[in-house]
């Protein structure tokens, strides 16, 4: 009988633990079921009237074209191709002596410029060095859409 008494508490303990584990497992699964409740269907709002996209300004268009010209001149495979691109680019300026200012330093709103040059000289410089190290930071245009002044900065 003593053997039976030892098995009884062990069997009883194992049975109780099994029920506790099942109860805990059931609680967790109920929480998951409660948490996984379906989300409410969002009410679709009518699409707002599409506003026409703002058209880029003349300055933005000119900057894009000039950046392309500068890259084309710097990356031209031969001198003749670079000269043709320079001729096209000069058509965007009021004259071939349009000033080009290159900012070398700026502090507290005060800008220090490299020696002023002209657009013709700058384009030839790009052709000779085959490097476009600057980007357009400011552009001034006249009423007819021609560039009258260009300010560049180091990339």
mmCIF file of C-alpha atoms in Angstrom:
data_model
loop_
_atom_site.group_PDB
_atom_site.id
_atom_site.type_symbol
_atom_site.label_atom_id
_atom_site.label_comp_id
_atom_site.label_asym_id
_atom_site.label_seq_id
_atom_site.Cartn_x
_atom_site.Cartn_y
_atom_site.Cartn_z
ATOM 1 C CA UNK A 1 0.000 0.000 0.000
ATOM 2 C CA UNK A 2 2.767 2.356 0.700
ATOM 3 C CA UNK A 3 3.743 2.243 -2.928
ATOM 4 C CA UNK A 4 0.264 3.226 -3.908
ATOM 5 C CA UNK A 5 0.329 6.178 -1.533
ATOM 6 C CA UNK A 6 3.519 7.500 -3.115
ATOM 7 C CA UNK A 7 2.104 7.218 -6.633
ATOM 8 C CA UNK A 8 -1.156 8.873 -5.689
ATOM 9 C CA UNK A 9 0.353 12.259 -4.693
ATOM 10 C CA UNK A 10 2.658 12.177 -7.731
ATOM 11 C CA UNK A 11 -0.213 11.386 -10.088
ATOM 12 C CA UNK A 12 -2.379 13.979 -8.409
ATOM 13 C CA UNK A 13 0.368 16.632 -8.691
ATOM 14 C CA UNK A 14 0.937 15.848 -12.349
ATOM 15 C CA UNK A 15 -2.779 16.044 -13.052
ATOM 16 C CA UNK A 16 -3.088 19.388 -11.272
ATOM 17 C CA UNK A 17 -0.103 20.781 -13.208
ATOM 18 C CA UNK A 18 -1.603 19.580 -16.464
ATOM 19 C CA UNK A 19 -4.879 21.373 -15.721
ATOM 20 C CA UNK A 20 -2.990 24.544 -14.714
ATOM 21 C CA UNK A 21 -1.026 24.489 -17.974
ATOM 22 C CA UNK A 22 -4.170 23.924 -20.009
ATOM 23 C CA UNK A 23 -5.930 26.741 -18.175
ATOM 24 C CA UNK A 24 -3.018 29.094 -18.787
ATOM 25 C CA UNK A 25 -2.870 28.086 -22.432
ATOM 26 C CA UNK A 26 -6.607 28.660 -22.773
ATOM 27 C CA UNK A 27 -6.305 32.128 -21.253
ATOM 28 C CA UNK A 28 -3.591 33.112 -23.682
ATOM 29 C CA UNK A 29 -5.539 31.891 -26.654
ATOM 30 C CA UNK A 30 -8.631 33.791 -25.465
ATOM 31 C CA UNK A 31 -6.544 36.952 -25.249
ATOM 32 C CA UNK A 32 -5.342 36.397 -28.780
ATOM 33 C CA UNK A 33 -8.892 35.904 -29.972
ATOM 34 C CA UNK A 34 -9.996 39.075 -28.207
ATOM 35 C CA UNK A 35 -7.051 41.034 -29.611
ATOM 36 C CA UNK A 36 -7.582 39.695 -33.112
ATOM 37 C CA UNK A 37 -11.091 41.131 -33.314
ATOM 38 C CA UNK A 38 -11.785 42.473 -36.807
ATOM 39 C CA UNK A 39 -10.891 46.094 -37.344
ATOM 40 C CA UNK A 40 -13.693 48.445 -38.291
ATOM 41 C CA UNK A 41 -13.908 49.120 -42.003
ATOM 42 C CA UNK A 42 -12.697 52.668 -42.684
ATOM 43 C CA UNK A 43 -15.216 54.925 -44.310
ATOM 44 C CA UNK A 44 -13.924 56.025 -47.683
ATOM 45 C CA UNK A 45 -13.838 59.759 -48.072
ATOM 46 C CA UNK A 46 -14.365 61.243 -51.489
ATOM 47 C CA UNK A 47 -11.092 62.139 -53.173
ATOM 48 C CA UNK A 48 -10.349 65.851 -52.939
ATOM 49 C CA UNK A 49 -10.323 67.798 -56.150
ATOM 50 C CA UNK A 50 -6.898 67.338 -57.668
ATOM 51 C CA UNK A 51 -5.105 70.633 -57.719
ATOM 52 C CA UNK A 52 -3.042 71.296 -60.807
ATOM 53 C CA UNK A 53 0.629 70.823 -60.037
ATOM 54 C CA UNK A 54 2.459 74.113 -59.851
ATOM 55 C CA UNK A 55 4.465 74.782 -62.965
ATOM 56 C CA UNK A 56 8.182 75.329 -62.405
ATOM 57 C CA UNK A 57 9.275 78.942 -62.587
ATOM 58 C CA UNK A 58 11.408 80.259 -65.429
ATOM 59 C CA UNK A 59 14.393 80.319 -63.066
ATOM 60 C CA UNK A 60 13.946 76.644 -62.127
ATOM 61 C CA UNK A 61 13.688 75.633 -65.779
ATOM 62 C CA UNK A 62 16.779 77.688 -66.638
ATOM 63 C CA UNK A 63 18.749 76.155 -63.742
ATOM 64 C CA UNK A 64 17.889 72.646 -64.929
ATOM 65 C CA UNK A 65 18.931 73.414 -68.511
ATOM 66 C CA UNK A 66 22.158 75.123 -67.449
ATOM 67 C CA UNK A 67 23.137 72.253 -65.128
ATOM 68 C CA UNK A 68 22.645 69.887 -68.076
ATOM 69 C CA UNK A 69 24.745 72.142 -70.338
ATOM 70 C CA UNK A 70 27.511 72.382 -67.716
ATOM 71 C CA UNK A 71 27.611 68.592 -67.316
ATOM 72 C CA UNK A 72 27.546 68.091 -71.096
ATOM 73 C CA UNK A 73 30.477 70.473 -71.606
ATOM 74 C CA UNK A 74 32.505 68.884 -68.806
ATOM 75 C CA UNK A 75 31.790 65.353 -70.049
ATOM 76 C CA UNK A 76 32.110 66.022 -73.793
ATOM 77 C CA UNK A 77 34.051 63.355 -75.612
ATOM 78 C CA UNK A 78 35.702 65.818 -78.001
ATOM 79 C CA UNK A 79 36.386 69.540 -78.339
ATOM 80 C CA UNK A 80 33.955 70.028 -81.205
ATOM 81 C CA UNK A 81 31.078 68.549 -79.165
ATOM 82 C CA UNK A 82 31.971 70.770 -76.204
ATOM 83 C CA UNK A 83 32.104 73.859 -78.445
ATOM 84 C CA UNK A 84 28.671 73.078 -79.902
ATOM 85 C CA UNK A 85 27.220 72.708 -76.396
ATOM 86 C CA UNK A 86 28.884 75.986 -75.335
ATOM 87 C CA UNK A 87 27.291 77.748 -78.328
ATOM 88 C CA UNK A 88 23.861 76.412 -77.336
ATOM 89 C CA UNK A 89 24.341 77.371 -73.685
ATOM 90 C CA UNK A 90 25.405 80.925 -74.562
ATOM 91 C CA UNK A 91 22.012 81.375 -76.226
ATOM 92 C CA UNK A 92 20.417 81.357 -72.754
ATOM 93 C CA UNK A 93 22.395 84.414 -71.619
ATOM 94 C CA UNK A 94 21.840 88.090 -72.319
ATOM 95 C CA UNK A 95 25.392 88.227 -73.715
ATOM 96 C CA UNK A 96 28.595 86.215 -73.562
ATOM 97 C CA UNK A 97 30.015 88.576 -70.932
ATOM 98 C CA UNK A 98 27.310 87.763 -68.373
ATOM 99 C CA UNK A 99 29.005 87.690 -64.945
ATOM 100 C CA UNK A 100 29.497 84.390 -63.143
ATOM 101 C CA UNK A 101 30.268 84.650 -59.434
ATOM 102 C CA UNK A 102 31.616 81.651 -57.542
ATOM 103 C CA UNK A 103 31.083 81.675 -53.757
ATOM 104 C CA UNK A 104 34.168 80.328 -52.004
ATOM 105 C CA UNK A 105 33.102 81.140 -48.422
ATOM 106 C CA UNK A 106 30.045 82.433 -46.588
ATOM 107 C CA UNK A 107 29.794 83.496 -42.977
ATOM 108 C CA UNK A 108 27.000 85.405 -41.241
ATOM 109 C CA UNK A 109 25.383 86.199 -44.570
ATOM 110 C CA UNK A 110 28.582 87.704 -45.976
ATOM 111 C CA UNK A 111 29.788 85.972 -49.109
ATOM 112 C CA UNK A 112 33.357 85.817 -50.360
ATOM 113 C CA UNK A 113 33.660 85.283 -54.103
ATOM 114 C CA UNK A 114 36.398 83.925 -56.302
ATOM 115 C CA UNK A 115 37.608 86.283 -59.021
ATOM 116 C CA UNK A 116 34.566 87.185 -61.145
ATOM 117 C CA UNK A 117 34.454 85.609 -64.577
ATOM 118 C CA UNK A 118 32.133 85.559 -67.567
ATOM 119 C CA UNK A 119 29.914 82.744 -68.739
ATOM 120 C CA UNK A 120 32.035 82.243 -71.852
ATOM 121 C CA UNK A 121 35.201 81.856 -69.776
ATOM 122 C CA UNK A 122 33.469 79.578 -67.290
ATOM 123 C CA UNK A 123 32.166 77.260 -70.023
ATOM 124 C CA UNK A 124 35.643 77.081 -71.585
ATOM 125 C CA UNK A 125 37.054 76.333 -68.129
ATOM 126 C CA UNK A 126 34.620 73.393 -67.841
ATOM 127 C CA UNK A 127 35.688 72.201 -71.295
ATOM 128 C CA UNK A 128 39.393 72.359 -70.364
ATOM 129 C CA UNK A 129 39.186 70.801 -66.882
ATOM 130 C CA UNK A 130 36.446 68.283 -67.712
ATOM 131 C CA UNK A 131 35.127 68.723 -64.150
ATOM 132 C CA UNK A 132 31.886 70.355 -63.052
ATOM 133 C CA UNK A 133 32.548 71.024 -59.364
ATOM 134 C CA UNK A 134 29.948 73.767 -58.862
ATOM 135 C CA UNK A 135 26.181 74.020 -58.754
ATOM 136 C CA UNK A 136 23.913 76.993 -59.404
ATOM 137 C CA UNK A 137 22.871 78.681 -56.167
ATOM 138 C CA UNK A 138 21.331 81.858 -57.577
ATOM 139 C CA UNK A 139 20.245 83.029 -60.993
ATOM 140 C CA UNK A 140 19.014 86.398 -62.194
ATOM 141 C CA UNK A 141 17.007 86.807 -65.367
ATOM 142 C CA UNK A 142 15.715 89.744 -67.365
ATOM 143 C CA UNK A 143 12.153 90.203 -68.643
ATOM 144 C CA UNK A 144 12.855 88.323 -71.860
ATOM 145 C CA UNK A 145 13.988 85.160 -70.023
ATOM 146 C CA UNK A 146 17.721 85.624 -70.585
ATOM 147 C CA UNK A 147 20.171 85.043 -67.725
ATOM 148 C CA UNK A 148 21.852 88.272 -66.583
ATOM 149 C CA UNK A 149 23.869 86.947 -63.607
ATOM 150 C CA UNK A 150 24.822 83.546 -62.253
ATOM 151 C CA UNK A 151 26.042 82.584 -58.780
ATOM 152 C CA UNK A 152 27.697 79.209 -58.256
ATOM 153 C CA UNK A 153 28.788 77.224 -55.182
ATOM 154 C CA UNK A 154 31.116 74.299 -54.620
ATOM 155 C CA UNK A 155 29.409 70.885 -54.418
#
